[in-house]
Short mmCIF file of C-alpha atoms in Angstrom, two decimals:
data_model
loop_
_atom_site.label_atom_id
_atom_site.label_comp_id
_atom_site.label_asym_id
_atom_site.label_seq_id
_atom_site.Cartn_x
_atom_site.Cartn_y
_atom_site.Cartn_z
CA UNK A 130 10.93 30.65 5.61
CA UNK A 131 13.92 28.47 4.48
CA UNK A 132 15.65 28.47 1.24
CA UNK A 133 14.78 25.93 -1.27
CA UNK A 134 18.61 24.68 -0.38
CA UNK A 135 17.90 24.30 2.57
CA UNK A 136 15.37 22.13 2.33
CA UNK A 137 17.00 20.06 0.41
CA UNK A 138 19.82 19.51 2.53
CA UNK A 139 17.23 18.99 5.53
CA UNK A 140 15.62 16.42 3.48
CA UNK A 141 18.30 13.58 3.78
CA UNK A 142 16.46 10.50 2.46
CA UNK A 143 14.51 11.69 -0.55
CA UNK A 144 11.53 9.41 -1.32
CA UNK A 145 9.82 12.09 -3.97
CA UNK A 146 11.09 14.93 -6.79
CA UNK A 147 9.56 16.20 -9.77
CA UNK A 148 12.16 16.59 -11.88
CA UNK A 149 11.83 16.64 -15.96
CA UNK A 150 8.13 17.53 -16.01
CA UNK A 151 7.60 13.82 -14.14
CA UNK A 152 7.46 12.73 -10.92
CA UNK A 153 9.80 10.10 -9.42
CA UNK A 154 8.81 8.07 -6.49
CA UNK A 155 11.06 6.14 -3.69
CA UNK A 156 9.32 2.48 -4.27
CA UNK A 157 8.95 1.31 -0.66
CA UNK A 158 8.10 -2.24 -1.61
CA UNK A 159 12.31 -2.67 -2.51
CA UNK A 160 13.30 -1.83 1.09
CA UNK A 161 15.91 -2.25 2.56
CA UNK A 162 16.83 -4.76 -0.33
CA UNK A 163 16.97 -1.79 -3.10
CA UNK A 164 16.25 1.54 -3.58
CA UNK A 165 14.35 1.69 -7.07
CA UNK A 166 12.46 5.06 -8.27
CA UNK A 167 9.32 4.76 -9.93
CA UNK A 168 8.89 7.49 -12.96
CA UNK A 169 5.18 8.42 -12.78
CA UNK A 170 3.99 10.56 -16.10
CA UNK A 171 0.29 11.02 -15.72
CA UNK A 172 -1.75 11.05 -13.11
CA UNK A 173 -3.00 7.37 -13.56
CA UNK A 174 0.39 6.31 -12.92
CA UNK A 175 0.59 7.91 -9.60
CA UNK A 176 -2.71 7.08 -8.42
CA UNK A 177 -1.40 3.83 -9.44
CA UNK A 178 1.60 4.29 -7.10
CA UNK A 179 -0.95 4.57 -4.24
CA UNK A 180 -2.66 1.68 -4.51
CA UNK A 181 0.23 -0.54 -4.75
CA UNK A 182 2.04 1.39 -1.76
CA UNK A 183 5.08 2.31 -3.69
CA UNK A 184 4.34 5.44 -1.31
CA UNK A 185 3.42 5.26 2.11
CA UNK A 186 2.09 7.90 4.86
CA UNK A 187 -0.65 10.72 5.03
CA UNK A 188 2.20 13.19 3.74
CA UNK A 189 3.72 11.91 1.46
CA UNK A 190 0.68 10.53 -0.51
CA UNK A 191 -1.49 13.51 -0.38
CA UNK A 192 2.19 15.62 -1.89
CA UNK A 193 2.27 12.91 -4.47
CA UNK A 194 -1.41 13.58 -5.32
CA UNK A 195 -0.73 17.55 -5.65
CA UNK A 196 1.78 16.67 -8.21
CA UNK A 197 -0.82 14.05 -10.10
CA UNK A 198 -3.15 17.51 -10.37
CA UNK A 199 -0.71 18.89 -12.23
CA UNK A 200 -0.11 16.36 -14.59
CA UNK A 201 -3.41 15.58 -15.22
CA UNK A 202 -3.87 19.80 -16.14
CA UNK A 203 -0.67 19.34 -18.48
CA UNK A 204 -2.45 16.81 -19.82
CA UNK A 205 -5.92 18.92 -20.83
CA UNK A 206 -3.32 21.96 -21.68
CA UNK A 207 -6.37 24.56 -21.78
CA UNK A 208 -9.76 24.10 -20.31
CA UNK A 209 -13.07 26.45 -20.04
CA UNK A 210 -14.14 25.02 -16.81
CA UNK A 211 -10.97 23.41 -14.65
CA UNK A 212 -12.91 21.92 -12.51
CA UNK A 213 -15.09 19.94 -14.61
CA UNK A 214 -11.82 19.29 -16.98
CA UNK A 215 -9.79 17.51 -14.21
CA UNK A 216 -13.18 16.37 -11.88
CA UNK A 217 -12.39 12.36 -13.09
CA UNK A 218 -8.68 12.42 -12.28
CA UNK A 219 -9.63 14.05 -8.32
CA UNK A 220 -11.94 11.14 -8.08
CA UNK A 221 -9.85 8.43 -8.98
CA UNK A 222 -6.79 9.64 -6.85
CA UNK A 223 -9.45 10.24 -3.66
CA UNK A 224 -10.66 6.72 -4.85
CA UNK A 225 -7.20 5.17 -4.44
CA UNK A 226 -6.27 6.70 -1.22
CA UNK A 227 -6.00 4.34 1.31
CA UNK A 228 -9.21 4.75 3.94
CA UNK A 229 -8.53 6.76 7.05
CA UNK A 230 -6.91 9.16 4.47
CA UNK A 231 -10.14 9.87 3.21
CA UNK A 232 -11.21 12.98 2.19
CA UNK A 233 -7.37 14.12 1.30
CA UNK A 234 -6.11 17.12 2.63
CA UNK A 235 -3.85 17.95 -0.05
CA UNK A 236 -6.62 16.63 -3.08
CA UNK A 237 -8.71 19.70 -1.37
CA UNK A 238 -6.21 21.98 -1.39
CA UNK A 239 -5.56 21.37 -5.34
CA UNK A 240 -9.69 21.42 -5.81
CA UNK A 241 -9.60 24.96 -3.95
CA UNK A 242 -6.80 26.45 -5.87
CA UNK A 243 -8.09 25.25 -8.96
CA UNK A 244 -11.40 26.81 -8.28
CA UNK A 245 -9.94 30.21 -7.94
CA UNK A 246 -7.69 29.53 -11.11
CA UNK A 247 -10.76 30.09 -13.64
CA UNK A 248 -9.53 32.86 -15.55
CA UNK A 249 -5.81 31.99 -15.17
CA UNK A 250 -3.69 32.61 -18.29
CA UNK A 251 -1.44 29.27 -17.09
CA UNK A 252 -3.54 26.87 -14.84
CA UNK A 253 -1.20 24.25 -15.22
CA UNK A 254 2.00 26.46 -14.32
CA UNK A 255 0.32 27.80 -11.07
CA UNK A 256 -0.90 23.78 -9.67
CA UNK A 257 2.79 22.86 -10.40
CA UNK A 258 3.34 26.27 -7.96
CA UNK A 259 0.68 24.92 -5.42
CA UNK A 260 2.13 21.83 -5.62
CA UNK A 261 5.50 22.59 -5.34
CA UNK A 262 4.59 24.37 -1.97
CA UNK A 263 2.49 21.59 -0.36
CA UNK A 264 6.22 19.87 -1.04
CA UNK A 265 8.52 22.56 0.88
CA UNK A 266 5.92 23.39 3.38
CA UNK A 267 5.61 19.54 4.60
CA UNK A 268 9.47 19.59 5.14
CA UNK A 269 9.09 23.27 7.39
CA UNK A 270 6.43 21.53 8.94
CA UNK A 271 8.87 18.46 9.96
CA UNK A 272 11.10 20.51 10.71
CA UNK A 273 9.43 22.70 13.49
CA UNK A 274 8.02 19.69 14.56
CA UNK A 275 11.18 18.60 15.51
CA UNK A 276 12.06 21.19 17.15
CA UNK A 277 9.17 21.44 19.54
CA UNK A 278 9.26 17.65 20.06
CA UNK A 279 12.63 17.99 21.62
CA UNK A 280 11.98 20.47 23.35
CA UNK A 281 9.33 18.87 25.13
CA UNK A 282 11.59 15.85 25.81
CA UNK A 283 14.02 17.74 27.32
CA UNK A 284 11.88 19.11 29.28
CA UNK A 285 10.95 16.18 31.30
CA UNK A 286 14.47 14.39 31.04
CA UNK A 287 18.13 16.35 30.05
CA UNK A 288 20.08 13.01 30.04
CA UNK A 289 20.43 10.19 27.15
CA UNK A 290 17.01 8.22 27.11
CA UNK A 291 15.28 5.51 25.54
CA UNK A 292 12.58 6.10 22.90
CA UNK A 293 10.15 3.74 21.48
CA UNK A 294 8.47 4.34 17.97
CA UNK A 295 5.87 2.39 16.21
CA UNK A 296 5.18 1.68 12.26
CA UNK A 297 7.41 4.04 10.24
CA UNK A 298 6.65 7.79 10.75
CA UNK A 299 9.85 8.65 9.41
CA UNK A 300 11.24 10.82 5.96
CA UNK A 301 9.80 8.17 3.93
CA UNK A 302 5.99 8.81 4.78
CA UNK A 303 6.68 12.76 3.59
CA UNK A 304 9.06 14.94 1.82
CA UNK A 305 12.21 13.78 3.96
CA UNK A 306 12.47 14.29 7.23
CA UNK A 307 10.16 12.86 8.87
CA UNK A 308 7.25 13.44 11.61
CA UNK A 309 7.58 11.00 14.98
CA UNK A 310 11.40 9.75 13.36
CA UNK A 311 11.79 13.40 12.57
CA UNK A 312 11.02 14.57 16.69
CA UNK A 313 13.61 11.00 17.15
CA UNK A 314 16.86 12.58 14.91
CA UNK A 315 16.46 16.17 16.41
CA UNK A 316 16.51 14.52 19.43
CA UNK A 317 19.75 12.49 18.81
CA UNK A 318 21.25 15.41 17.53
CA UNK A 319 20.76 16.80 20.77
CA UNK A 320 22.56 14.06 23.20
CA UNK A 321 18.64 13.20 24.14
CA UNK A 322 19.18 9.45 22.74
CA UNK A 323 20.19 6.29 23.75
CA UNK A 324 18.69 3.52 22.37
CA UNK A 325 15.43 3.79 19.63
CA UNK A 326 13.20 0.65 20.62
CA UNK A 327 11.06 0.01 17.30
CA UNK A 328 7.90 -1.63 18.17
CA UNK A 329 7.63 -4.05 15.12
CA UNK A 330 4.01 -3.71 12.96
CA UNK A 331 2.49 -6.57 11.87
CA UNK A 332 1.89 -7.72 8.82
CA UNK A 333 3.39 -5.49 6.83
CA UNK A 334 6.33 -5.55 8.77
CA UNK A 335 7.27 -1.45 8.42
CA UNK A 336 9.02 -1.27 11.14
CA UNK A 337 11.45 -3.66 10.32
CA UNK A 338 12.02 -2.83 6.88
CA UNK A 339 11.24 0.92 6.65
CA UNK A 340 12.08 2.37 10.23
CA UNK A 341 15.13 -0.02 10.75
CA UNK A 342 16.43 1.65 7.69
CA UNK A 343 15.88 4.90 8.07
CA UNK A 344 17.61 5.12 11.40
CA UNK A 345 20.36 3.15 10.14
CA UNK A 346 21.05 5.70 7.48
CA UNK A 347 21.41 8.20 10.20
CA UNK A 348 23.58 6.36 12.64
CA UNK A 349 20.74 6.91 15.24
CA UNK A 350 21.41 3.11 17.54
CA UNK A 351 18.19 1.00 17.42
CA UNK A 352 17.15 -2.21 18.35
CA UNK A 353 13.56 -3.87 16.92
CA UNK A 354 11.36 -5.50 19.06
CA UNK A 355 8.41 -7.95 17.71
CA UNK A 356 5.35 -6.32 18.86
CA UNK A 357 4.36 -8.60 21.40
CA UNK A 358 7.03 -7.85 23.00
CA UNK A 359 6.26 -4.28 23.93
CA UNK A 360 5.45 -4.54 27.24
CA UNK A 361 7.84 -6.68 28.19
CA UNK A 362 10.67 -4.04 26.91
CA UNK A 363 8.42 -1.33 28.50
CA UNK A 364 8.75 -3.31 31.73
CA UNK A 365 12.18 -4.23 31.26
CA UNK A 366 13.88 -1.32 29.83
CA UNK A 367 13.73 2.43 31.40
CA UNK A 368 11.90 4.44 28.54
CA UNK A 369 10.39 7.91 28.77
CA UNK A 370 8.19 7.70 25.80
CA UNK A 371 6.59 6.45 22.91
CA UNK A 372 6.51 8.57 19.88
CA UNK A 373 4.53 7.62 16.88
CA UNK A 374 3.16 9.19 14.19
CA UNK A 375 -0.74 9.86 12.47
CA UNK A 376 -2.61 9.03 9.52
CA UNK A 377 -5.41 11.24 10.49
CA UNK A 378 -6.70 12.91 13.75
CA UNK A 379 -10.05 13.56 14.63
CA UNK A 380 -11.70 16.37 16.10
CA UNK A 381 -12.05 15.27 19.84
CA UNK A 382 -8.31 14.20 19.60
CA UNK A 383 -8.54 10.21 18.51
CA UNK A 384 -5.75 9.11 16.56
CA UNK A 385 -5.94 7.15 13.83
CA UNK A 386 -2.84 5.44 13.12
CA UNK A 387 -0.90 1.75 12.06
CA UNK A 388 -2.49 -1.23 13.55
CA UNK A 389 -0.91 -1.76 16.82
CA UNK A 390 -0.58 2.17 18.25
CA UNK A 391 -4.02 1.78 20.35
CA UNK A 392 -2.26 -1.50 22.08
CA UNK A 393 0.74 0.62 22.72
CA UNK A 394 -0.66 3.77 24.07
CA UNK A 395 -2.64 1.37 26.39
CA UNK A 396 0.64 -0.36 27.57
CA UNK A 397 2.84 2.78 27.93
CA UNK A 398 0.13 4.27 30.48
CA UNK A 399 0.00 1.52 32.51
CA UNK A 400 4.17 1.60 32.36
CA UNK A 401 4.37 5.50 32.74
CA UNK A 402 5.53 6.26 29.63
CA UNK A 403 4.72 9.42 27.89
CA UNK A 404 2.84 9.16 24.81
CA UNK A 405 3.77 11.69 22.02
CA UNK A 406 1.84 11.53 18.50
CA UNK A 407 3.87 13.87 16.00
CA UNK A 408 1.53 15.26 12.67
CA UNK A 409 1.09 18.20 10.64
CA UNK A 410 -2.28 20.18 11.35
CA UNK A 411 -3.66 18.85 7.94
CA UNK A 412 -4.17 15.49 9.45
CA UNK A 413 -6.77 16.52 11.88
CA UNK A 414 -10.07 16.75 10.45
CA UNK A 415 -12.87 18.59 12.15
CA UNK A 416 -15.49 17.21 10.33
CA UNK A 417 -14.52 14.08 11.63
CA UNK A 418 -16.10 14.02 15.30
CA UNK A 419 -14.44 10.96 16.41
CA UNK A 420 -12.00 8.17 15.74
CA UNK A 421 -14.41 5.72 15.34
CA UNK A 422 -15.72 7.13 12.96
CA UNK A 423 -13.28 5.94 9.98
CA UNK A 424 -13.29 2.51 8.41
CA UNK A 425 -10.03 0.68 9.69
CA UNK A 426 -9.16 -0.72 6.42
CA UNK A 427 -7.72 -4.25 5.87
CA UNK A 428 -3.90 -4.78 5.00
CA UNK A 429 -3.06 -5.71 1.73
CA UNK A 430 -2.89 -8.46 -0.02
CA UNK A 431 0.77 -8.93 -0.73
CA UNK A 432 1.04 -8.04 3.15
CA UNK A 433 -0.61 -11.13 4.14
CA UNK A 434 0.74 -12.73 1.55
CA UNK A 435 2.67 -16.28 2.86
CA UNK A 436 -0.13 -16.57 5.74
CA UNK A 437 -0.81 -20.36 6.00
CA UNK A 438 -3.84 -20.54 8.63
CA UNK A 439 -7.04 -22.41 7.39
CA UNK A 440 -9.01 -19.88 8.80
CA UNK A 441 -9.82 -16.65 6.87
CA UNK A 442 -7.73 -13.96 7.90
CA UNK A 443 -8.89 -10.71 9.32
CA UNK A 444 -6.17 -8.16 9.74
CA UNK A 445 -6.83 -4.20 9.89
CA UNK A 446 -4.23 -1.91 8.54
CA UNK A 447 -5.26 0.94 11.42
CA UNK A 448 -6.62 1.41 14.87
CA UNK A 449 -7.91 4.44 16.85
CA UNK A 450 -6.72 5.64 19.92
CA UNK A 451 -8.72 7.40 21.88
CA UNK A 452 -7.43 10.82 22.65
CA UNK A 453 -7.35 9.79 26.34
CA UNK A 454 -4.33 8.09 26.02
CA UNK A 455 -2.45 10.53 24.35
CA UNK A 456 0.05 12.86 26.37
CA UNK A 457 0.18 15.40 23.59
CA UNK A 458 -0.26 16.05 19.93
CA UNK A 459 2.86 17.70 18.27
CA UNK A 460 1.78 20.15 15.63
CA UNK A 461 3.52 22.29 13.30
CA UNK A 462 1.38 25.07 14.93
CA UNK A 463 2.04 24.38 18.31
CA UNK A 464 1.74 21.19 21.17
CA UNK A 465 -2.04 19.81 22.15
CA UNK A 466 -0.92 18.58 25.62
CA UNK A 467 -4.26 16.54 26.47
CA UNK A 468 -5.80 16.79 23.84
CA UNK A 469 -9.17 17.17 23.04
CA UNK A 470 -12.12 19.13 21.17
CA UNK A 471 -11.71 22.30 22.44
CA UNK A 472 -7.90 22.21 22.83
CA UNK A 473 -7.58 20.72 19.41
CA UNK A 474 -10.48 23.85 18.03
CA UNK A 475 -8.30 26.24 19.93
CA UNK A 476 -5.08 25.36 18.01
CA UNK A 477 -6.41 25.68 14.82
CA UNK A 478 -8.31 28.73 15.28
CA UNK A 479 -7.79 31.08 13.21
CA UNK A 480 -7.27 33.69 16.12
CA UNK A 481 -3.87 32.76 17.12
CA UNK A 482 -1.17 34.23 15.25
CA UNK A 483 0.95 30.96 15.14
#
């Protein structure tokens, strides 16, 4: 395990802290314009956060929801029965969660450790402790992600290459590093990078604004492509693969993920390219049985904000891609290469010793 310093230092763009008994947030909205911190006190204030996508990404929203647990328990101080004494502020952060994040990993992880807190002289002090672990252990997580990612692209190719990446899966959407943009920098570091091709997502426009920047605070080249113009660069452009990240996997291996990844994953098999989803293991449910089984979710409001057409606009924020298209799932725990139920069961078994 790696040093709190460490961490930090691996955590180059910082879009969360808790610092001063509050938590201060990156507001995403500002990008690349101007980086502005939002100071959230209580949990209604984060949970606020959430809905108005000051934060973005499975990670980083479910760490910023640990943190509202503990502010809410500040708030009660001392309670009989935790769970009934913080059971309105779970639902109302679960309730502003955007859909495919739905049931969050990291609200059941607080529920669970508050359960077994009953008789705890300091309930508060030991969900800040939780909390503050779900925070370093998402940045480990990135980390060996990165790791086996580049491995596995070295494998198939030693030389400079071109990579394409969709949405932003980068340090922003977790505790700064990153996930699929996490797999990307390792690999830079590495002499395994040419040119990063980001596939542009429409309408909220994240790769431009979030992904864009990201990479240009690391040097790492890129060049942005509208997405409609995917296969055309596919076509045009030697690329090995396409590396993207997940909001939330299901069971047989279907990926839910920004609008646009299910088009892509279609276009880079029918242009051989490899196609490399990079999540921690809390994303994938196994209660969910398949990818169609979530609620897309519609983009919001100030996203489609500017849209002129007569017609009413219908625009979801995620797709699913079915796990057939998927070369492999990177995992803190280890790679799903074709992924599906059993592979994905296997991984997460709690038989294997990694």
């Amino acid at each position: 395990m790696q040093s709190q310093q460490q961490l930090a230092m691996a955590a180059s763009i910082n879009a969360i802290e808790w610092s001063d008994n509050a938590l201060h947030l990156l507001d995403q909205r500002f990008l690349p314009g101007s980086v502005q911190y939002v100071k959230c006190a209580d949990a209604a204030a984060i949970a606020e956060a959430i809905r108005e996508q000051v934060v973005r990404g499975n990670s980083l929203i479910g760490i910023a929801a640990a943190y509202a647990i503990v502010l809410a328990a500040r708030g009660v101080g001392r309670a009989d029965d935790w769970d009934a004494a913080l059971a309105d502020d779970f639902a109302m952060l679960e309730a502003a969660m955007p859909e495919p994040m739905k049931p969050s990993w990291a609200l059941r992880m607080m529920r669970e450790r508050t359960q077994r807190l009953a008789d705890h002289a300091d309930v508060p002090g030991e969900l800040l402790n939780a909390a503050t672990s779900i925070h370093h252990s998402d940045i480990e997580a990135n980390l060996t992600m990165a790791k086996l990612g580049t491995q596995l692209i070295r494998k198939h190719q030693k030389n400079k290459q071109n990579l394409m990446t969709h949405g932003n899966a980068g340090a922003l959407t977790g505790a700064g590093y990153g996930t699929a943009l996490g797999v990307v920098r390792k690999a830079h570091a590495a002499g395994l990078v040419d040119t990063v091709y980001i596939n542009e997502t429409q309408p909220a426009r994240d790769g431009a604004r979030l992904t864009g920047w990201e990479l240009a605070q690391l040097d790492i080249p890129a060049r942005l492509g509208v997405d409609l113009a995917a296969g055309h660069l596919m076509k045009a452009v030697p690329m090995t693969w396409v590396i993207v990240g997940a909001e939330r996997i299901a069971a047989n291996g279907d990926v839910i993920g920004s609008i646009g990844t299910y088009s892509l994953a279609i276009l880079a098999m029918h242009h051989g390219l490899r196609f490399m989803v990079v999540a921690p293991s809390s994303v994938i449910d196994m209660e969910l049985e398949s990818g169609d089984d979530v609620a897309p979710g519609e983009a919001s409001a100030n996203a489609l904000a500017g849209s002129d057409a007569e017609l009413p606009v219908t625009s979801p924020a995620f797709d699913v891609t079915p796990a057939d298209l998927v070369d492999v799932i990177v995992t803190e725990k280890g790679l799903i290469e074709r992924p599906d139920t059993a592979r994905i069961a296997d991984l997460l078994s709690h038989r294997r010793l990694h």
